[in-house]
């Protein structure tokens, strides 16, 4: 795929359904007593991995139009899968399935692609084993593949050493299956989609700041509409505010405050962005949604760290792209976990932006970016990390000269229509 800087950018987009919410809704529906409906689910290979895993466990998951229908766990329990459950590149699938399977009768093995098999899973496995789960995994119980023998779980009190919405969600799913009340304590607040869904499905859950209590619960089916994915919207917000002649409107975007830290950072940098919230969420929406409009902006550098940095992990590589066009030194700290994602995202985004003429310095836990810097087009042989790939596509749309991506297919992991949506904003 060949890209060059468009002379102008205009249009209206509706981003695909939120991937994080879709994963969680599918897996929690598997524990309900009845049939749940999930409208506007996220497309992409990651969600397909979760669907295939649930089907392998004997669950009925049917896509009818733009809605999933999920029949909850039958009285006979989950079926033991004949083959390992392949999670592909999806850490969310692997971690949430661990929480699901730990408290159900039966045996299953989870595995993933080469990238996922390198990512640490001990942060989930260790507390699940403290709850009584029987798990045997590679690398001293820290890496996939992992064999899980369902067990009767007991409640625990557990403080997470590091912020992780995936780990928290896995333990909450295990917690509603345990016999008693568990308490989980986050170091900082992370995205709360699981808590919202659990409340809507009748779980016994109480939240006091960063303390979350869950007790043994029987979930009721749910019918929800998944909002547009904020992380997908972020690519076009970044392109619009950093491009010299751009105006874009994004509709039906999820505005959950635990997800919009990137939006706040852009506004602090001087981005011309307006947000028009829809009416408060209902039982079907659960999440705040609205419309975001953005225009070309004169940007200044900023500093992102602590809670804010941890609430925009998916967007950090994209923020680095924007920072190359901002006046001054942008510093991003407190996100060492980015080195253990689908790739070492700190190293990969710094290396590739520097190839394009940027001035980006790696830090042990983040990045330092000097701007503004005129970017130059480049060729990319293989970028396997979907978020790095899409961030670099945005950088190439801001660069002088042509850029070539020889393997653009990783966008299918989370945003199959990414290039189609990008093309719709460019001059005819």
Coordinates of N, CA, C and O in Angstrom, one line a residue, residues 100-198:
X100 N -12.7 -17.1 33.2 CA -13.9 -17.8 33.0 C -13.7 -19.3 33.3 O -14.5 -19.9 34.0
X101 N -12.6 -19.9 32.8 CA -12.4 -21.4 32.9 C -12.0 -21.8 34.3 O -12.2 -22.9 34.7
X102 N -11.3 -20.9 35.0 CA -10.8 -21.3 36.3 C -11.8 -21.8 37.3 O -11.6 -22.7 38.1
X103 N -13.1 -21.2 37.2 CA -14.1 -21.6 38.1 C -15.2 -22.6 37.5 O -16.2 -22.8 38.2
X104 N -14.9 -23.1 36.3 CA -15.9 -24.1 35.7 C -15.3 -25.5 35.6 O -14.1 -25.6 35.4
X105 N -16.1 -26.5 35.8 CA -15.7 -27.8 35.6 C -15.1 -28.1 34.2 O -15.7 -27.6 33.3
X106 N -14.1 -28.9 34.2 CA -13.6 -29.2 32.8 C -12.1 -28.8 32.7 O -11.5 -28.1 33.5
X107 N -11.5 -29.3 31.6 CA -10.1 -29.1 31.3 C -10.0 -28.4 30.0 O -10.7 -28.7 29.0
X108 N -9.1 -27.4 29.9 CA -8.9 -26.7 28.6 C -7.4 -26.2 28.6 O -6.8 -25.9 29.6
X109 N -6.9 -26.0 27.4 CA -5.6 -25.5 27.2 C -5.7 -24.2 26.3 O -6.4 -24.2 25.3
X110 N -5.1 -23.1 26.8 CA -5.0 -21.9 26.1 C -3.7 -21.7 25.4 O -2.6 -21.9 26.1
X111 N -3.6 -21.2 24.2 CA -2.4 -20.9 23.6 C -2.6 -19.6 22.7 O -3.7 -19.1 22.7
X112 N -1.6 -19.2 22.0 CA -1.7 -18.0 21.1 C -0.6 -18.1 20.1 O 0.1 -19.0 19.9
X113 N -0.5 -17.0 19.3 CA 0.5 -16.9 18.3 C 1.9 -16.6 19.0 O 2.0 -16.5 20.2
X114 N 2.9 -16.5 18.2 CA 4.3 -16.3 18.7 C 4.4 -15.1 19.6 O 5.0 -15.1 20.7
X115 N 3.7 -14.0 19.2 CA 3.7 -12.8 20.0 C 3.0 -13.0 21.3 O 3.6 -12.6 22.4
X116 N 1.9 -13.6 21.3 CA 1.1 -13.8 22.6 C 1.8 -14.7 23.5 O 1.8 -14.6 24.8
X117 N 2.5 -15.7 23.0 CA 3.2 -16.7 23.8 C 4.4 -16.1 24.5 O 5.0 -16.6 25.4
X118 N 4.9 -14.9 24.0 CA 6.0 -14.2 24.7 C 5.5 -13.2 25.8 O 6.2 -12.8 26.6
X119 N 4.2 -12.9 25.8 CA 3.7 -11.9 26.7 C 3.4 -12.6 28.1 O 2.9 -13.7 28.2
X120 N 3.7 -11.9 29.2 CA 3.6 -12.5 30.5 C 2.2 -12.7 30.9 O 1.3 -11.8 30.7
X121 N 1.9 -13.8 31.4 CA 0.5 -14.2 31.9 C 0.5 -14.5 33.4 O -0.5 -14.7 34.0
X122 N 1.7 -14.4 34.1 CA 1.8 -14.6 35.5 C 0.9 -13.7 36.3 O 0.5 -14.0 37.4
X123 N 0.7 -12.5 35.8 CA -0.1 -11.5 36.5 C -1.5 -11.9 36.7 O -2.2 -11.5 37.6
X124 N -2.0 -12.8 35.8 CA -3.3 -13.4 36.0 C -3.2 -14.8 36.7 O -4.0 -15.1 37.5
X125 N -2.3 -15.6 36.3 CA -2.2 -17.0 36.8 C -2.0 -17.0 38.3 O -2.6 -17.8 39.0
X126 N -1.1 -16.2 38.8 CA -0.7 -16.2 40.2 C -1.9 -15.9 41.1 O -2.2 -16.7 42.0
X127 N -2.7 -14.8 40.9 CA -3.8 -14.6 41.8 C -4.9 -15.7 41.6 O -5.6 -16.0 42.5
X128 N -5.1 -16.2 40.3 CA -6.1 -17.2 40.1 C -5.8 -18.5 40.9 O -6.6 -19.1 41.5
X129 N -4.5 -18.8 40.9 CA -4.1 -20.0 41.7 C -4.3 -19.7 43.2 O -4.6 -20.7 44.0
X130 N -4.1 -18.5 43.7 CA -4.4 -18.2 45.1 C -5.9 -18.4 45.4 O -6.2 -18.7 46.5
X131 N -6.7 -18.3 44.4 CA -8.2 -18.5 44.5 C -8.5 -20.0 44.5 O -9.7 -20.4 44.6
X132 N -7.5 -20.8 44.2 CA -7.7 -22.3 44.1 C -7.7 -22.9 42.7 O -8.0 -24.0 42.6
X133 N -7.5 -22.0 41.7 CA -7.5 -22.5 40.4 C -6.3 -23.5 40.1 O -5.2 -23.3 40.8
X134 N -6.5 -24.4 39.3 CA -5.4 -25.4 38.9 C -4.9 -25.1 37.5 O -5.6 -25.3 36.5
X135 N -3.7 -24.4 37.5 CA -3.2 -24.0 36.2 C -1.7 -24.4 36.1 O -1.0 -24.2 37.0
X136 N -1.4 -24.9 35.0 CA 0.0 -25.3 34.7 C 0.4 -24.6 33.4 O -0.2 -24.9 32.3
X137 N 1.4 -23.8 33.4 CA 1.8 -23.0 32.2 C 3.3 -23.0 32.0 O 4.1 -23.3 32.9
X138 N 3.7 -22.7 30.8 CA 5.1 -22.7 30.4 C 5.8 -21.5 31.2 O 5.2 -20.6 31.7
X139 N 7.1 -21.6 31.3 CA 7.9 -20.6 31.8 C 7.6 -20.3 33.3 O 7.4 -19.2 33.7
X140 N 7.6 -21.4 34.1 CA 7.3 -21.3 35.5 C 6.0 -20.6 35.8 O 5.8 -19.7 36.6
X141 N 5.0 -21.1 35.0 CA 3.6 -20.6 35.2 C 3.5 -19.1 34.8 O 2.7 -18.4 35.4
X142 N 4.2 -18.6 33.8 CA 4.1 -17.2 33.4 C 3.8 -17.0 32.0 O 3.6 -15.9 31.5
X143 N 3.8 -18.1 31.2 CA 3.7 -18.0 29.7 C 2.7 -19.0 29.2 O 2.6 -20.1 29.7
X144 N 2.0 -18.6 28.1 CA 1.2 -19.6 27.3 C 2.2 -20.6 26.6 O 3.3 -20.2 26.2
X145 N 1.7 -21.8 26.3 CA 0.4 -22.4 26.6 C 0.1 -22.6 28.1 O 1.1 -22.8 28.9
X146 N -1.1 -22.6 28.5 CA -1.5 -22.8 29.9 C -2.6 -23.8 29.9 O -3.6 -23.7 29.1
X147 N -2.5 -24.8 30.8 CA -3.5 -25.9 30.9 C -4.3 -25.5 32.2 O -3.7 -25.3 33.3
X148 N -5.6 -25.5 32.1 CA -6.5 -25.1 33.2 C -7.5 -26.2 33.5 O -8.2 -26.7 32.6
X149 N -7.5 -26.7 34.7 CA -8.4 -27.6 35.2 C -9.4 -26.9 36.1 O -9.0 -26.4 37.2
X150 N -10.6 -26.7 35.7 CA -11.6 -26.0 36.5 C -11.7 -26.5 37.9 O -11.6 -27.7 38.2
X151 N -11.9 -25.6 38.9 CA -11.9 -25.9 40.3 C -12.9 -25.0 41.0 O -13.4 -24.0 40.5
X152 N -13.3 -25.4 42.2 CA -14.1 -24.6 43.1 C -13.3 -23.5 43.7 O -12.3 -23.8 44.4
X153 N -13.5 -22.3 43.4 CA -12.7 -21.2 43.8 C -13.2 -20.6 45.1 O -14.3 -20.7 45.5
X154 N -12.2 -20.1 45.9 CA -12.5 -19.4 47.1 C -12.2 -17.9 47.0 O -11.3 -17.5 46.2
X155 N -12.8 -17.1 47.8 CA -12.5 -15.6 47.6 C -11.2 -15.2 48.2 O -10.6 -15.9 49.0
X156 N -10.7 -14.1 47.7 CA -9.4 -13.5 48.2 C -9.5 -12.0 48.2 O -10.4 -11.4 47.7
X157 N -8.6 -11.4 48.9 CA -8.3 -10.0 48.9 C -7.0 -9.8 48.1 O -6.0 -10.5 48.5
X158 N -7.0 -9.0 47.1 CA -5.8 -9.0 46.2 C -5.6 -7.5 45.8 O -6.5 -6.9 45.3
X159 N -4.4 -7.1 45.9 CA -4.0 -5.7 45.4 C -3.1 -5.9 44.2 O -2.1 -6.6 44.3
X160 N -3.5 -5.3 43.1 CA -2.8 -5.5 41.9 C -1.5 -4.7 42.0 O -1.5 -3.5 42.3
X161 N -0.4 -5.4 41.6 CA 0.9 -4.6 41.7 C 1.0 -3.6 40.6 O 1.7 -2.6 40.7
X162 N 0.4 -3.8 39.4 CA 0.4 -2.9 38.3 C -1.0 -2.7 37.7 O -1.8 -3.6 37.8
X163 N -1.3 -1.6 37.2 CA -2.6 -1.4 36.6 C -2.8 -2.2 35.3 O -2.0 -2.2 34.5
X164 N -3.9 -2.9 35.2 CA -4.3 -3.7 34.1 C -5.7 -4.0 34.1 O -6.2 -4.8 34.9
X165 N -6.5 -3.5 33.1 CA -7.9 -3.7 33.0 C -8.1 -5.2 32.6 O -9.2 -5.8 33.1
X166 N -7.3 -5.8 31.9 CA -7.4 -7.2 31.5 C -7.3 -8.1 32.7 O -8.1 -9.0 32.9
X167 N -6.3 -7.9 33.5 CA -6.1 -8.7 34.7 C -7.2 -8.5 35.7 O -7.8 -9.5 36.2
X168 N -7.6 -7.3 35.9 CA -8.8 -7.0 36.8 C -10.0 -7.7 36.3 O -10.7 -8.3 37.1
X169 N -10.3 -7.6 35.0 CA -11.5 -8.3 34.5 C -11.5 -9.8 34.6 O -12.5 -10.4 35.0
X170 N -10.3 -10.4 34.4 CA -10.2 -11.8 34.6 C -10.5 -12.2 36.0 O -11.2 -13.2 36.3
X171 N -10.0 -11.5 37.0 CA -10.2 -11.8 38.4 C -11.7 -11.5 38.8 O -12.2 -12.2 39.7
X172 N -12.3 -10.5 38.3 CA -13.7 -10.2 38.5 C -14.6 -11.4 38.0 O -15.5 -11.8 38.7
X173 N -14.2 -11.9 36.8 CA -15.0 -13.0 36.3 C -14.8 -14.3 37.1 O -15.8 -15.0 37.4
X174 N -13.6 -14.5 37.6 CA -13.4 -15.6 38.6 C -14.1 -15.3 39.9 O -14.7 -16.2 40.5
X175 N -14.1 -14.0 40.3 CA -14.7 -13.7 41.6 C -16.2 -14.0 41.7 O -16.7 -14.4 42.8
X176 N -16.9 -13.8 40.6 CA -18.4 -14.0 40.7 C -18.6 -15.5 40.7 O -19.8 -15.9 41.0
X177 N -17.6 -16.3 40.4 CA -17.8 -17.8 40.5 C -17.3 -18.4 41.8 O -17.5 -19.6 42.1
X178 N -16.5 -17.6 42.6 CA -16.0 -18.0 43.9 C -17.1 -18.1 44.9 O -18.1 -17.4 44.8
X179 N -16.9 -18.9 46.0 CA -17.8 -19.1 47.0 C -17.5 -18.0 48.1 O -16.8 -18.3 49.1
X180 N -18.1 -16.8 48.0 CA -17.8 -15.8 49.0 C -17.6 -14.5 48.3 O -17.8 -14.3 47.1
X181 N -17.0 -13.5 49.1 CA -16.8 -12.2 48.6 C -15.3 -11.9 48.4 O -14.5 -12.1 49.4
X182 N -14.9 -11.5 47.3 CA -13.5 -11.1 47.0 C -13.4 -9.6 46.9 O -14.3 -8.9 46.5
X183 N -12.2 -9.1 47.3 CA -11.9 -7.7 47.2 C -10.7 -7.5 46.4 O -9.6 -8.1 46.7
X184 N -10.8 -6.6 45.4 CA -9.6 -6.3 44.5 C -9.3 -4.8 44.6 O -10.2 -4.0 44.6
X185 N -8.0 -4.5 44.7 CA -7.6 -3.1 44.9 C -6.7 -2.8 43.7 O -5.6 -3.4 43.5
X186 N -7.1 -1.7 43.0 CA -6.2 -1.2 41.9 C -5.3 -0.2 42.3 O -5.6 0.7 43.2
X187 N -4.1 -0.1 41.8 CA -3.2 1.0 42.1 C -3.7 2.3 41.5 O -3.5 3.4 42.2
X188 N -4.3 2.3 40.3 CA -4.9 3.5 39.7 C -6.2 2.9 39.0 O -6.2 1.8 38.6
X189 N -7.1 3.8 38.8 CA -8.3 3.3 38.0 C -8.0 2.9 36.6 O -7.3 3.6 35.9
X190 N -8.5 1.8 36.1 CA -8.4 1.4 34.7 C -9.8 1.3 34.1 O -10.8 1.5 34.8
X191 N -9.9 1.1 32.8 CA -11.2 1.0 32.2 C -12.2 0.1 32.9 O -11.8 -1.0 33.3
X192 N -13.4 0.6 33.0 CA -14.4 -0.1 33.9 C -15.5 -0.8 33.1 O -16.6 -0.9 33.7
X193 N -15.3 -1.2 31.9 CA -16.3 -1.8 31.1 C -16.9 -3.1 31.8 O -18.1 -3.4 31.8
X194 N -16.0 -3.9 32.4 CA -16.4 -5.1 33.0 C -17.3 -4.8 34.2 O -18.4 -5.5 34.4
X195 N -17.0 -3.8 35.0 CA -17.8 -3.5 36.2 C -19.2 -3.0 35.7 O -20.2 -3.4 36.3
X196 N -19.3 -2.2 34.7 CA -20.6 -1.7 34.2 C -21.4 -2.9 33.7 O -22.6 -3.0 33.9
X197 N -20.8 -3.8 32.9 CA -21.5 -5.0 32.5 C -22.0 -5.9 33.6 O -23.2 -6.4 33.6
X198 N -21.2 -6.1 34.6 CA -21.5 -6.9 35.7 C -22.7 -6.3 36.5 O -23.7 -7.1 36.8

